[in-house]
Every structure is written in C-alpha cells, then in structure tokens.
Coordinates of C-alpha atoms and ligand atoms in Angstrom, one line a residue:
M1 CA -8.5 -19.1 -11.7
H2 CA -7.3 -22.6 -10.9
N3 CA -7.4 -25.1 -8.1
S4 CA -4.2 -26.6 -6.7
K5 CA -4.4 -30.3 -6.9
L6 CA -3.8 -30.6 -3.2
Q7 CA -4.8 -28.0 -0.7
L8 CA -2.6 -26.3 1.8
K9 CA -3.4 -28.5 4.8
E10 CA -2.7 -31.6 2.9
L11 CA 0.5 -30.2 1.5
A12 CA 1.8 -29.5 5.0
E13 CA 1.4 -33.1 5.8
L14 CA 3.4 -34.5 2.9
P15 CA 6.7 -36.1 3.8
T16 CA 9.7 -34.0 3.4
S17 CA 13.1 -35.2 2.2
A18 CA 14.0 -35.8 5.8
D19 CA 11.7 -38.9 5.5
S20 CA 14.2 -41.4 4.1
H21 CA 11.7 -43.3 1.9
Y22 CA 11.2 -40.1 0.0
E23 CA 14.8 -39.1 -0.5
D24 CA 15.3 -40.9 -3.8
E25 CA 12.0 -41.6 -5.4
P26 CA 8.5 -40.1 -4.9
S27 CA 6.3 -42.4 -2.8
E28 CA 3.5 -44.1 -4.7
L29 CA 1.1 -42.7 -2.2
I30 CA 2.0 -39.1 -2.9
L31 CA 2.0 -39.6 -6.7
D32 CA -1.4 -41.3 -6.4
K33 CA -2.6 -38.4 -4.3
M34 CA -1.3 -35.9 -6.8
L35 CA -2.9 -37.6 -9.8
D36 CA -6.2 -38.6 -8.2
A37 CA -7.0 -35.5 -6.1
E38 CA -10.2 -33.9 -7.3
P39 CA -10.3 -30.1 -7.5
Q40 CA -11.1 -29.0 -4.0
P41 CA -13.8 -26.4 -3.1
E42 CA -12.3 -22.9 -3.0
M43 CA -12.1 -22.6 0.7
I44 CA -11.0 -25.0 3.5
E45 CA -12.0 -23.8 6.9
G46 CA -9.4 -21.4 8.2
M47 CA -7.4 -21.4 5.0
P48 CA -7.3 -18.8 2.2
P49 CA -9.0 -19.9 -1.1
S50 CA -6.5 -21.7 -3.3
D51 CA -6.3 -18.9 -5.8
A52 CA -5.3 -16.5 -3.0
L53 CA -2.4 -18.6 -1.8
T54 CA 0.7 -16.5 -1.5
P55 CA 4.2 -17.7 -2.6
A56 CA 5.0 -18.4 1.0
D57 CA 1.9 -20.6 1.3
R58 CA 2.7 -22.4 -1.9
Y59 CA 6.4 -23.0 -1.6
M60 CA 6.7 -23.4 2.1
E61 CA 10.3 -24.5 3.1
L62 CA 11.5 -23.8 -0.5
F63 CA 10.2 -20.2 -0.1
E64 CA 12.0 -19.8 3.3
H65 CA 15.2 -21.3 1.8
V66 CA 15.2 -18.9 -1.1
Q67 CA 14.4 -15.9 1.0
S68 CA 16.9 -16.6 3.8
S69 CA 19.7 -17.5 1.3
R70 CA 19.7 -14.0 -0.2
I71 CA 20.0 -15.4 -3.7
F72 CA 18.2 -12.3 -4.8
A73 CA 19.2 -8.9 -3.5
D74 CA 15.6 -7.8 -3.3
S75 CA 13.2 -9.9 -1.2
K76 CA 10.3 -9.0 -3.5
T77 CA 12.0 -10.8 -6.5
F78 CA 11.1 -14.4 -5.6
P79 CA 7.5 -13.7 -4.7
D80 CA 7.1 -12.0 -8.1
C81 CA 8.5 -15.0 -10.0
S82 CA 6.1 -17.2 -12.0
P83 CA 6.3 -21.0 -11.8
K84 CA 6.9 -22.9 -15.0
M85 CA 4.8 -25.8 -13.7
D86 CA 2.4 -26.6 -10.9
P87 CA 3.9 -25.3 -7.6
L88 CA 3.2 -28.5 -5.8
D89 CA 5.3 -30.4 -8.3
I90 CA 8.1 -27.8 -7.9
L91 CA 7.9 -28.3 -4.1
L92 CA 8.0 -32.0 -4.4
L93 CA 11.0 -31.8 -6.8
Y94 CA 12.7 -29.5 -4.3
R95 CA 12.1 -31.9 -1.5
R96 CA 13.6 -34.7 -3.5
T97 CA 16.7 -32.9 -4.6
R98 CA 17.7 -30.4 -2.0
K99 CA 19.8 -32.8 0.1
K100 CA 22.0 -33.8 -2.9
D101 CA 25.6 -32.6 -2.7
D102 CA 25.4 -30.8 -5.9
F103 CA 22.1 -29.0 -5.2
D104 CA 22.2 -25.4 -6.4
L105 CA 19.3 -23.3 -5.2
H106 CA 19.8 -20.5 -7.6
A107 CA 19.9 -22.9 -10.6
F108 CA 16.8 -24.7 -9.2
V109 CA 14.9 -21.4 -9.1
E110 CA 16.0 -20.4 -12.5
K111 CA 15.0 -23.7 -13.9
Y112 CA 11.5 -23.8 -12.5
F113 CA 10.5 -20.2 -12.4
W114 CA 10.4 -17.2 -14.7
L115 CA 12.0 -14.2 -13.1
P116 CA 9.9 -11.0 -13.0
E117 CA 10.4 -8.9 -16.2
S118 CA 11.9 -5.5 -15.6
R119 CA 9.5 -3.7 -17.9
G120 CA 10.2 0.0 -18.4
G121 CA 13.7 -0.3 -16.9
E122 CA 15.1 -0.1 -20.4
Y123 CA 13.3 3.2 -21.1
V124 CA 15.8 5.9 -22.1
S125 CA 14.6 9.4 -21.5
N126 CA 15.3 12.2 -24.0
P127 CA 17.3 14.8 -22.1
G128 CA 15.9 17.5 -24.4
D129 CA 12.3 16.8 -23.1
T130 CA 10.7 19.3 -20.7
L131 CA 9.4 17.9 -17.4
K132 CA 5.9 17.9 -18.9
E133 CA 6.9 16.1 -22.0
H134 CA 8.9 13.5 -20.0
I135 CA 5.9 12.7 -17.9
D136 CA 3.5 12.5 -20.8
N137 CA 5.9 10.1 -22.6
L138 CA 6.1 7.9 -19.6
W139 CA 2.4 7.1 -19.2
P140 CA 2.6 4.4 -21.9
V141 CA 5.7 2.9 -20.4
L142 CA 4.0 2.6 -17.0
T143 CA 0.7 1.2 -18.5
R144 CA -0.1 -2.4 -18.1
E145 CA -2.9 -3.9 -20.2
P146 CA -4.9 -6.9 -19.1
E147 CA -3.1 -10.0 -20.4
S148 CA -3.4 -13.7 -20.0
H149 CA -2.6 -14.7 -16.5
I150 CA 0.4 -17.0 -15.9
P151 CA -1.1 -19.8 -13.8
W152 CA -0.1 -19.8 -10.1
S153 CA 1.7 -16.4 -10.4
S154 CA 1.2 -14.0 -7.5
L155 CA 0.0 -11.3 -9.9
L156 CA -3.8 -10.9 -9.6
P157 CA -5.2 -10.2 -13.1
L158 CA -7.2 -7.1 -13.5
P159 CA -9.9 -6.6 -16.2
Q160 CA -8.7 -3.3 -17.5
A161 CA -5.6 -1.2 -18.1
Y162 CA -3.7 0.4 -15.2
I163 CA -0.6 2.4 -14.3
V164 CA 2.2 0.9 -12.1
P165 CA 4.6 3.0 -10.1
G166 CA 7.7 1.6 -11.8
G167 CA 10.9 -0.1 -10.8
R168 CA 10.3 -3.0 -8.4
F169 CA 6.7 -2.0 -8.2
G170 CA 5.2 -3.7 -11.3
E171 CA 1.7 -4.0 -10.1
T172 CA -1.1 -1.5 -9.3
Y173 CA -1.0 0.2 -5.8
Y174 CA -4.2 1.4 -4.2
W175 CA -3.2 4.8 -2.8
D176 CA -0.5 5.6 -5.3
S177 CA -3.2 5.3 -8.0
Y178 CA -5.2 8.2 -6.8
F179 CA -2.2 10.6 -7.0
T180 CA -1.2 9.1 -10.3
M181 CA -4.7 9.8 -11.6
L182 CA -4.4 13.5 -10.8
G183 CA -1.7 13.7 -13.4
L184 CA -3.5 11.4 -15.9
A185 CA -6.5 13.8 -15.8
E186 CA -4.2 16.7 -16.4
S187 CA -2.6 14.9 -19.4
G188 CA -6.1 14.2 -20.8
R189 CA -5.9 10.5 -20.1
N190 CA -9.5 10.2 -18.9
D191 CA -9.5 6.7 -20.5
L192 CA -7.0 5.5 -17.9
L193 CA -8.9 7.3 -15.1
R194 CA -12.0 5.3 -15.9
T195 CA -10.3 1.9 -16.4
M196 CA -8.3 2.3 -13.1
A197 CA -11.4 3.3 -11.1
D198 CA -13.3 0.4 -12.7
N199 CA -10.4 -2.0 -11.7
F200 CA -10.7 -0.9 -8.1
A201 CA -14.5 -1.3 -8.2
W202 CA -13.9 -4.8 -9.6
M203 CA -11.5 -5.6 -6.7
I204 CA -14.2 -4.5 -4.2
E205 CA -16.7 -6.8 -5.9
T206 CA -14.2 -9.7 -6.1
Y207 CA -12.3 -9.5 -2.9
G208 CA -14.6 -7.4 -0.7
H209 CA -12.0 -4.6 -0.4
I210 CA -9.2 -3.0 -2.3
P211 CA -6.0 -4.8 -1.6
N212 CA -2.6 -3.0 -1.1
G213 CA -1.8 -4.1 -4.7
N214 CA -2.8 -6.7 -7.2
R215 CA -0.6 -9.5 -5.8
T216 CA -1.9 -12.5 -3.8
Y217 CA 0.5 -11.5 -1.0
Y218 CA -1.2 -8.1 -0.8
L219 CA -4.7 -9.5 -0.3
S220 CA -4.7 -9.6 3.5
R221 CA -4.5 -5.8 3.8
S222 CA -5.6 -2.7 2.1
Q223 CA -4.0 0.8 2.0
P224 CA -5.1 4.3 2.8
P225 CA -8.8 4.3 1.6
V226 CA -8.9 6.8 -1.2
F227 CA -11.5 5.3 -3.5
A228 CA -14.0 8.0 -2.5
L229 CA -11.4 10.6 -3.6
M230 CA -11.0 8.9 -7.0
V231 CA -14.8 9.0 -7.5
E232 CA -14.8 12.7 -6.6
L233 CA -12.0 13.3 -9.1
F234 CA -14.4 12.0 -11.8
E235 CA -16.9 14.7 -11.0
E236 CA -14.3 17.5 -10.7
D237 CA -12.6 16.6 -13.9
G238 CA -15.9 16.4 -15.8
I239 CA -15.9 12.7 -16.4
R240 CA -19.0 12.3 -14.3
G241 CA -20.5 9.0 -13.2
A242 CA -19.7 9.0 -9.4
R243 CA -23.2 7.6 -8.8
R244 CA -22.4 4.2 -10.3
Y245 CA -19.8 3.6 -7.6
L246 CA -22.2 4.0 -4.6
E247 CA -22.5 0.3 -3.9
H248 CA -18.7 -0.1 -4.1
L249 CA -18.2 2.7 -1.6
L250 CA -20.7 1.1 0.8
K251 CA -19.0 -2.2 0.4
E252 CA -15.6 -0.7 1.1
Y253 CA -17.0 1.0 4.2
E254 CA -18.2 -2.4 5.4
F255 CA -14.7 -3.8 5.1
W256 CA -13.2 -1.0 7.2
M257 CA -16.0 -1.2 9.8
D258 CA -16.3 -4.9 10.1
G259 CA -17.1 -6.1 13.6
A260 CA -17.9 -2.6 14.9
E261 CA -21.3 -3.5 16.2
S262 CA -20.1 -6.2 18.7
L263 CA -17.3 -4.2 20.3
A264 CA -17.3 -3.1 23.9
P265 CA -15.5 0.1 25.0
N266 CA -11.7 -0.3 24.9
Q267 CA -11.9 -3.2 22.5
A268 CA -10.6 -3.5 19.0
Y269 CA -11.4 -5.9 16.1
R270 CA -9.5 -5.8 12.8
H271 CA -9.7 -2.1 11.7
V272 CA -12.0 -0.8 14.3
V273 CA -11.3 0.5 17.8
K274 CA -14.1 1.4 20.3
M275 CA -12.9 4.3 22.4
P276 CA -13.6 4.4 26.2
D277 CA -16.6 6.7 25.6
G278 CA -18.0 4.4 23.0
V279 CA -17.1 6.3 19.8
L280 CA -15.6 4.4 16.9
L281 CA -12.3 5.1 15.3
N282 CA -10.1 3.1 13.0
R283 CA -6.6 1.7 12.8
Y284 CA -4.5 -0.1 10.1
W285 CA -4.5 -3.9 10.2
D286 CA -3.5 -6.9 8.2
D287 CA -5.3 -10.2 8.6
R288 CA -2.1 -12.2 8.6
D289 CA 0.6 -12.3 11.3
T290 CA 3.5 -13.9 9.5
P291 CA 6.5 -12.2 7.8
R292 CA 5.5 -10.3 4.6
D293 CA 6.3 -12.5 1.6
E294 CA 7.9 -9.5 -0.2
S295 CA 10.1 -8.6 2.8
W296 CA 10.4 -12.0 4.5
R297 CA 14.0 -11.8 5.5
E298 CA 13.7 -8.2 6.7
D299 CA 10.7 -9.0 8.9
V300 CA 12.3 -12.1 10.4
E301 CA 15.4 -10.1 11.3
T302 CA 13.3 -7.3 12.8
A303 CA 11.3 -9.7 14.9
K304 CA 14.5 -11.2 16.3
L305 CA 15.4 -7.8 17.7
S306 CA 12.2 -7.6 19.7
S307 CA 11.3 -9.4 23.0
R308 CA 7.6 -9.5 22.0
P309 CA 6.0 -12.6 20.4
V310 CA 7.0 -12.7 16.8
N311 CA 3.5 -12.8 15.4
E312 CA 2.7 -9.5 17.1
V313 CA 5.7 -7.9 15.5
Y314 CA 4.8 -9.3 12.1
R315 CA 1.2 -8.1 12.4
D316 CA 2.5 -4.6 13.3
L317 CA 4.9 -4.6 10.4
R318 CA 2.1 -5.7 8.0
A319 CA -0.3 -3.0 9.4
G320 CA 2.5 -0.5 8.9
A321 CA 2.6 -1.6 5.2
A322 CA -1.2 -1.1 5.1
S323 CA -0.7 2.4 6.3
G324 CA 1.4 3.3 3.2
W325 CA 3.9 4.8 5.6
D326 CA 6.2 1.8 5.7
Y327 CA 8.0 2.7 7.7
S328 CA 8.0 5.8 9.9
S329 CA 8.7 6.9 13.4
R330 CA 4.9 7.4 13.5
W331 CA 4.5 3.7 14.3
L332 CA 7.5 3.2 16.5
R333 CA 7.7 3.4 20.3
D334 CA 11.4 4.2 20.0
A335 CA 11.7 6.6 17.0
D336 CA 14.8 4.9 15.6
R337 CA 14.1 1.2 16.3
L338 CA 11.9 -0.6 13.8
A339 CA 11.6 -3.5 16.2
S340 CA 9.6 -1.3 18.5
I341 CA 6.8 -1.0 15.9
R342 CA 3.2 -0.8 17.3
T343 CA 1.1 0.2 14.3
T344 CA -2.0 -1.5 15.6
Q345 CA -1.9 0.5 18.8
F346 CA -2.1 3.8 17.0
I347 CA -5.2 5.5 15.7
P348 CA -3.9 7.3 12.6
I349 CA -5.1 10.8 11.8
D350 CA -4.9 10.3 8.0
L351 CA -6.9 7.0 8.1
N352 CA -9.7 8.6 10.1
A353 CA -9.7 11.6 7.8
F354 CA -10.0 9.4 4.7
L355 CA -12.8 7.5 6.3
Y356 CA -14.6 10.8 7.1
K357 CA -14.3 11.5 3.4
L358 CA -15.7 8.0 2.6
E359 CA -18.7 8.6 4.9
S360 CA -19.3 12.1 3.4
A361 CA -19.1 10.8 -0.2
I362 CA -21.6 8.1 0.6
A363 CA -24.0 10.7 2.0
N364 CA -23.4 13.1 -0.9
I365 CA -24.0 10.4 -3.6
S366 CA -27.0 9.1 -1.7
V367 CA -28.6 12.5 -2.1
L368 CA -28.1 12.5 -5.8
K369 CA -29.9 9.2 -5.9
G370 CA -32.7 10.5 -3.7
D371 CA -31.9 8.1 -0.8
R372 CA -32.4 10.5 2.1
E373 CA -32.2 7.8 4.7
T374 CA -28.7 6.7 3.8
E375 CA -27.7 10.3 3.4
A376 CA -28.8 11.1 7.0
L377 CA -27.2 7.9 8.4
F378 CA -23.8 8.6 6.8
R379 CA -23.9 12.3 7.5
Q380 CA -24.3 11.4 11.2
K381 CA -21.4 8.9 11.0
A382 CA -19.2 11.6 9.5
D383 CA -20.2 14.1 12.2
D384 CA -19.5 11.5 14.9
R385 CA -16.1 10.8 13.5
R386 CA -15.2 14.5 13.2
T387 CA -16.2 15.0 16.9
A388 CA -14.0 12.0 17.9
V389 CA -11.0 13.2 15.8
N390 CA -11.3 16.6 17.5
Q391 CA -11.5 15.0 20.9
Y392 CA -8.6 12.5 20.6
M393 CA -6.4 13.9 17.9
W394 CA -6.5 17.7 17.9
D395 CA -3.7 19.2 20.0
E396 CA -4.8 22.7 20.8
E397 CA -1.5 23.6 22.5
E398 CA 0.7 22.7 19.6
G399 CA -1.9 23.6 17.0
C400 CA -1.8 20.3 15.1
F401 CA -3.6 17.0 14.5
R402 CA -1.7 14.0 15.8
D403 CA -2.1 10.2 15.8
Y404 CA -3.5 8.7 19.0
D405 CA -1.8 5.9 21.0
W406 CA -4.9 4.1 22.3
H407 CA -2.9 1.7 24.5
R408 CA -1.2 4.5 26.3
Q409 CA -4.2 6.9 25.9
Q410 CA -2.2 9.8 24.7
M411 CA -1.4 11.7 21.5
A412 CA 1.5 10.4 19.5
L413 CA 3.9 12.1 17.0
F414 CA 3.2 15.1 14.7
S415 CA 3.7 14.4 11.0
A416 CA 2.7 15.5 7.6
A417 CA -0.3 13.2 7.9
S418 CA -1.7 16.1 10.0
V419 CA -2.7 17.9 6.7
V420 CA -5.2 15.2 5.6
P421 CA -8.1 16.6 7.7
L422 CA -7.7 19.8 5.8
Y423 CA -7.6 18.0 2.4
V424 CA -10.9 16.2 3.2
G425 CA -12.6 19.3 4.7
L426 CA -12.8 17.9 8.3
A427 CA -11.0 20.8 10.1
T428 CA -12.2 24.2 11.1
H429 CA -10.7 27.4 9.8
A430 CA -9.1 28.1 13.2
Q431 CA -7.5 24.6 13.2
A432 CA -6.2 25.2 9.6
D433 CA -4.6 28.5 10.7
K434 CA -2.9 26.9 13.6
L435 CA -1.7 23.9 11.6
A436 CA -0.3 26.3 9.0
D437 CA 2.1 27.7 11.7
A438 CA 3.1 24.2 12.8
V439 CA 3.8 23.0 9.3
R440 CA 5.7 26.2 8.5
S441 CA 7.9 26.0 11.5
R442 CA 8.3 22.2 11.8
L443 CA 8.0 20.6 8.3
L444 CA 8.5 23.1 5.6
T445 CA 11.9 23.2 3.8
Q446 CA 13.0 24.9 0.6
G447 CA 12.1 21.6 -1.2
G448 CA 8.6 21.0 0.1
I449 CA 7.3 19.5 3.3
L450 CA 9.0 16.7 5.2
A451 CA 7.2 13.5 6.1
T452 CA 8.1 14.0 9.8
E453 CA 10.5 16.1 11.8
Y454 CA 12.4 13.1 13.1
E455 CA 15.5 12.0 11.3
T456 CA 15.6 8.2 11.2
D457 CA 16.7 5.4 8.8
E458 CA 13.1 4.9 7.7
Q459 CA 11.9 6.2 4.4
W460 CA 8.7 8.0 5.7
D461 CA 10.7 10.3 7.9
K462 CA 13.0 13.3 7.7
P463 CA 14.9 14.1 5.4
N464 CA 12.4 12.7 2.9
G465 CA 9.6 14.4 1.1
W466 CA 6.9 12.4 -0.8
A467 CA 4.6 13.6 -3.6
P468 CA 1.2 12.6 -2.0
L469 CA 2.0 14.6 1.1
Q470 CA 2.8 17.7 -0.9
W471 CA -0.4 17.5 -2.9
M472 CA -2.6 17.1 0.2
A473 CA -0.9 19.9 2.0
I474 CA -1.1 22.3 -1.0
Q475 CA -4.7 21.6 -1.7
G476 CA -5.6 21.4 2.0
F477 CA -4.2 24.8 2.9
K478 CA -5.7 26.4 -0.2
L479 CA -9.1 24.9 0.6
Y480 CA -8.9 26.9 3.9
G481 CA -7.9 30.1 2.1
N482 CA -4.2 29.9 2.9
D483 CA -3.0 30.3 -0.7
A484 CA 0.3 31.7 0.4
L485 CA 1.4 28.5 2.1
G486 CA -0.2 26.2 -0.5
D487 CA 1.5 28.0 -3.3
E488 CA 4.8 28.0 -1.5
I489 CA 4.7 24.3 -1.0
A490 CA 3.7 23.7 -4.6
R491 CA 6.5 25.9 -6.1
S492 CA 9.1 24.4 -3.8
W493 CA 8.1 20.8 -4.7
L494 CA 8.0 21.5 -8.4
R495 CA 11.4 23.0 -8.1
T496 CA 12.6 19.9 -6.3
V497 CA 11.3 17.5 -8.9
N498 CA 12.4 19.7 -11.9
D499 CA 15.9 20.4 -10.6
F500 CA 16.5 16.7 -10.0
Y501 CA 15.0 15.9 -13.4
Q502 CA 17.3 18.4 -15.2
Q503 CA 20.3 16.7 -13.6
H504 CA 19.3 13.0 -13.7
H505 CA 16.6 12.9 -16.4
K506 CA 14.2 11.0 -14.3
L507 CA 11.6 11.2 -11.5
I508 CA 11.9 9.2 -8.4
E509 CA 9.8 7.7 -5.6
K510 CA 10.9 10.2 -2.8
Y511 CA 13.3 13.1 -2.5
H512 CA 15.8 14.2 0.2
I513 CA 14.6 17.7 0.8
S514 CA 16.4 18.8 3.9
G515 CA 19.4 20.6 2.1
D516 CA 19.8 23.4 -0.4
V517 CA 19.8 21.0 -3.4
P518 CA 17.3 18.2 -3.9
R519 CA 18.9 14.8 -3.7
A520 CA 17.7 11.2 -4.0
G521 CA 15.7 10.1 -1.0
G522 CA 16.8 7.1 1.0
G523 CA 16.2 4.9 4.0
G524 CA 13.9 2.0 4.4
E525 CA 14.1 -1.6 3.2
Y526 CA 14.6 -1.4 -0.5
P527 CA 16.7 0.8 -2.9
L528 CA 15.2 4.1 -4.3
Q529 CA 12.9 3.4 -7.2
D530 CA 12.7 5.4 -10.5
G531 CA 9.5 6.0 -12.5
F532 CA 7.5 7.0 -10.7
G533 CA 3.7 6.8 -10.7
W534 CA 2.6 9.2 -8.0
T535 CA 5.6 11.6 -8.4
N536 CA 4.7 11.9 -12.1
G537 CA 1.0 12.4 -11.3
V538 CA 1.4 15.1 -8.7
A539 CA 4.1 16.9 -10.7
R540 CA 2.0 16.8 -13.9
R541 CA -1.0 18.2 -12.0
L542 CA 1.1 21.0 -10.5
I543 CA 2.6 21.9 -14.0
G544 CA -1.0 22.4 -15.1
L545 CA -1.6 24.7 -12.1
Y546 CA 1.7 26.5 -11.7
G547 CA 4.3 25.4 -14.1
E548 CA 4.4 27.2 -17.5
K549 CA 8.1 27.2 -17.3
Y550 CA 8.2 23.4 -17.1
E551 CA 6.0 22.9 -20.2
Ligands
LIG601 O1 8.1 -4.1 -0.5 C1 7.9 -3.4 0.7 C2 6.7 -2.5 0.7 O2 6.6 -1.8 -0.5 C3 5.4 -1.0 -0.7 O3 5.4 0.2 0.0 C4 6.0 1.3 -0.6 O4 5.7 1.4 -2.0 C5 4.3 1.5 -2.4 C6 4.3 1.7 -3.9 O5 4.8 2.9 -4.3 C7 3.7 2.7 -1.6 O6 2.3 2.6 -1.8 C8 4.0 2.7 -0.2 O7 3.5 3.9 0.4 C9 5.5 2.6 0.0 O8 5.9 2.7 1.4 C10 4.1 -1.8 -0.4 O9 3.0 -1.0 -0.5 C11 4.2 -2.5 0.9 O10 3.0 -3.3 1.1 C12 5.4 -3.4 0.9 O11 5.5 -4.2 2.0

C-alpha cells in the first residue's frame, strides 16, 4: 500500500485553475509541497486512510467532470480505471489544462488512465456444450488470481484466488460469492471454496468487516452477511475447518452490532436499531452520504428529484446497495419512485435472518471449541432476535414475513426476502406452511419465484427472478418438509436458465420470469450482465440435485 504525497485535506486547499497564477504554470509553492511532503500517517482525523481513498476522493473535480460529462456510458468505468501516475499529479495537470480551448476530457482520461480490461468478454461458448459443461468451462474464465497491484487503483488486492460475477463486475462480491461457492462445491472446486473463504476472513482482519466488494469505493458498506453460511458450507461439503473462522465470525458480528450498547429505545446507530421495547434489530447502512462513485451521475439525478436533503438520499441509496437489493420497491415509499428511497428506515427481514444465522453459528462453533459461556451468550442473542422478528415482522393475517418500517411503526412490503427465515431455520413449521401459500399465490411463476409482486423499473422487482432467491426458497421450503414446493421452484428455475442457455448460449445476472418463455431480465441502472457468478453457482448445484438431463 502507498501513501499519497499529500493528504485529502491538503489537496482540497490547493488552488484550482480558477486561481489565475496557476493557470499557466505550477506554483513553486505547490511543487515544493509535492516534492517535500513526507509520507503522512495513514489516518487524518475524520478522513479515510490514504489507501482507502476512493476515485471521487482522489480526483475531486476531475472525477465529477468525467462522471457528469457521460464520456463513458457506464458510470462504473471511470472508478475502475487505473492511473498511469500519481493521482495528485494527474489532478494538478487537469487543473492546469482544463480551461484551454482545445482541452479534450476523453483524450485526457485516455492519456493518464488505463481503462478497465474487459476480461472474459471475449469468451466464446461452445453451443454444443450442455449447461453443466458450459458452467464448468466458465469457472477458469471468471477466476482472478492475486496479482501485483496497480498503485492507486480502486481495486483492493486480495491474497488468494477468487471468482468474479462477470461483465462490468470484475471484482469479488460478498453475497454473490456464497451462491457461487454452492456451484463450485458441486463442480469439485474445493480449492476455490477455501481460497474465497480465506479472502473474506482476510478482509475481516484487514478492514474489520467484509466490504460490498474489493474496491476502495465499496469499503464504506458491506452486503448481506453470509460469511456464516460460507463457513457452514465447508462442513456440509466435507471440507471441514469451520472452527478456524470463529474469531472472524465474532469480529464480523461486532461490525454489525457496533454502538448497540449505548442506544436508547427508538434510537439507531449505523446498522443497529433499538426498538421501543428495548430489543435490538438491524438495518442496512453505509458510512458515507455522498453519491456512489460507481453510480455518481445516477445518484445525483435521483437526489435532484427529492425534496429531502441530498445527503439523506445518498445515504439511503448507498444503504440500498448494501442490501444487495439495489434497487427494489422494498426500500421505496412510493413503489415506483426511486427518489422516495428510505432504506435506513426499514428493518429488513433477510438481514435479521442472516444475523440470526451468524449468532447461531457462533454458538455452534463455540460448543465445538468447548466455550460454553460464548455458546450460551450467542444462543440467547439468537433467541432474542427470533422473538423480535416474530413480534415485528411476522404477519399472521397474510401468512408471511415482511420488512418493518420503524419510522412509521408498521410492516412494509412482502417480497421473496420472506423466505430467508426458512433458509436459516428461524421460522416455525406453522409459519413455513402459511408462507408456502403466500409464495405460491403471490410470487411463483412458471419460471421460478419473482423478487416482489410489484412491477417497477427497478431490477429487484417483478418481472425479475434472481438465482440467490430461488436457492433460498428451494432449500428453505425443503428444510420445513415442503418438498413439493421446493422441487417445483427448483425445476422451474432450472428450466428458465437452460431454455435461455439453449437459445443464447450464456447465463445472465437475472431473468424476466413473468411470461411463458424466459427472457433477459431488465430494469435498474445498468445493462444486463452476462457471466454470471451466482447464476452459474445455483444452476450448477441444482443440476447436481435435479438435472440429469442438463449434464
Ligand atoms: O453498480 C451499481 C451497483 O452494482 C452492484 O449491485 C448489483 O450487482 C452485485 C454484483 O452481482 C450484486 O451483489 C447486487 O445484488 C446487485 O444489485 C453493487 O453491489 C452495488 O454496490 C453497486 O452500487
């Protein structure tokens, strides 16, 4: 890791090209500063450490100029570019030259940055391959080995090999990885299961949590906490070794519960909300409240459509990205208006179910290690959370779990996230039976289960179906003895993925599953992506369980 010659605060104070003395030649003062500045300590109060600066932090008005000029169709392209020299020097060069009549922003960027490689995009599938062969052949294409880090790039180097989703997503993603690992295990790639889990453990040690992905601009948030499920997968798939991750699970738990001890009822801090009766539940959060680097233009435009303070809108957009459901009517006050987003005011059913799993896993592994005290403590935490989930998020009348809107003190929308309590074993059999009726009548289609029953322009809504939701529904219902529904979802989803594969010779990020024939999913803020890590992972696992005809 490196130190910028000048730190962020100092950089903000440098003159811009609007200062006339700096228009034509660099001031001696600045050059002296650049040359003489000693490496600074990693952290200035209130500032991120220099190696965690995001592209927006580093390039300041150059970043905003590039993002607002739309020189790249995808807002994620520029944040993923690597600088060819010290970012501070690039910024100074920009300030010197941008007012010149012949200044060409695109040419400037191409001169001083390497554009992100599109690795894997050139892969041509063999139309004769079965679905299973296609997925097995893709693992090497989607694998990234640890390699030397380009200085100042937004990519955070990881110590071991990992799988990326594909397309514009050329880095590891936290919750995607769990669903990808299901397929890797089925393909006999236990080596990757181990290296990926070790990478996440390393991130917990290094950053104190698992970031959304291994980019500096993802460090301020996490994603659905599924590390405990990864660890459990080790045991189920015979790799063993869950015990060695206990400290990491405990540290991840601290991240999610930070600040809980000092909250009064009806207060929230970061990820924790203390309910009126004093019980603790969790919400999604991001420590920053600026536009996301990778969706800067989109966020600025969304905030303009809201009458709320822009930093509140940015925070809620970022928290929505942390949820993995970016975006969905789940987080919106008006189901079809993204500007009405209120993610931080919702207590999500899936997040609390995943944290129940984390608490239970810590208790279970503590027993293995003979630590009865920790076991009892975390068993109690899991029990308390289950009681709170039932109190605030179980809708007896409609027979389903729902998010809870803690500002309005009422239940929110029903969605496929409702199956997560089954997947982690939090629900009762009676609840599972009722939920089966709700899922059958409100979410099930011929192609699998919909994300929600509300048709919007967002990607985590009807008409889209997503692989992780299918998997958790299939296994969740089967865990409660409802093989009929689990099998039906599994076969429907496999048919969706295979029919699309037979026609287009690829797997994709999400599918339109409302009609008779599966189509490419749509909606949201970026074009549909091919690849695709978790779709491959879930399909490969299901082929092992159901799919002789796809082998
Ligand atoms: O660039 C916009 C957003 O893209 C990511 O979200 C989507 O892709 C992820 C990778 O497959 C997936 O984990 C997530 O569920 C998708 O909605 C990213 O995670 C966001 O942080 C980012 O802002």
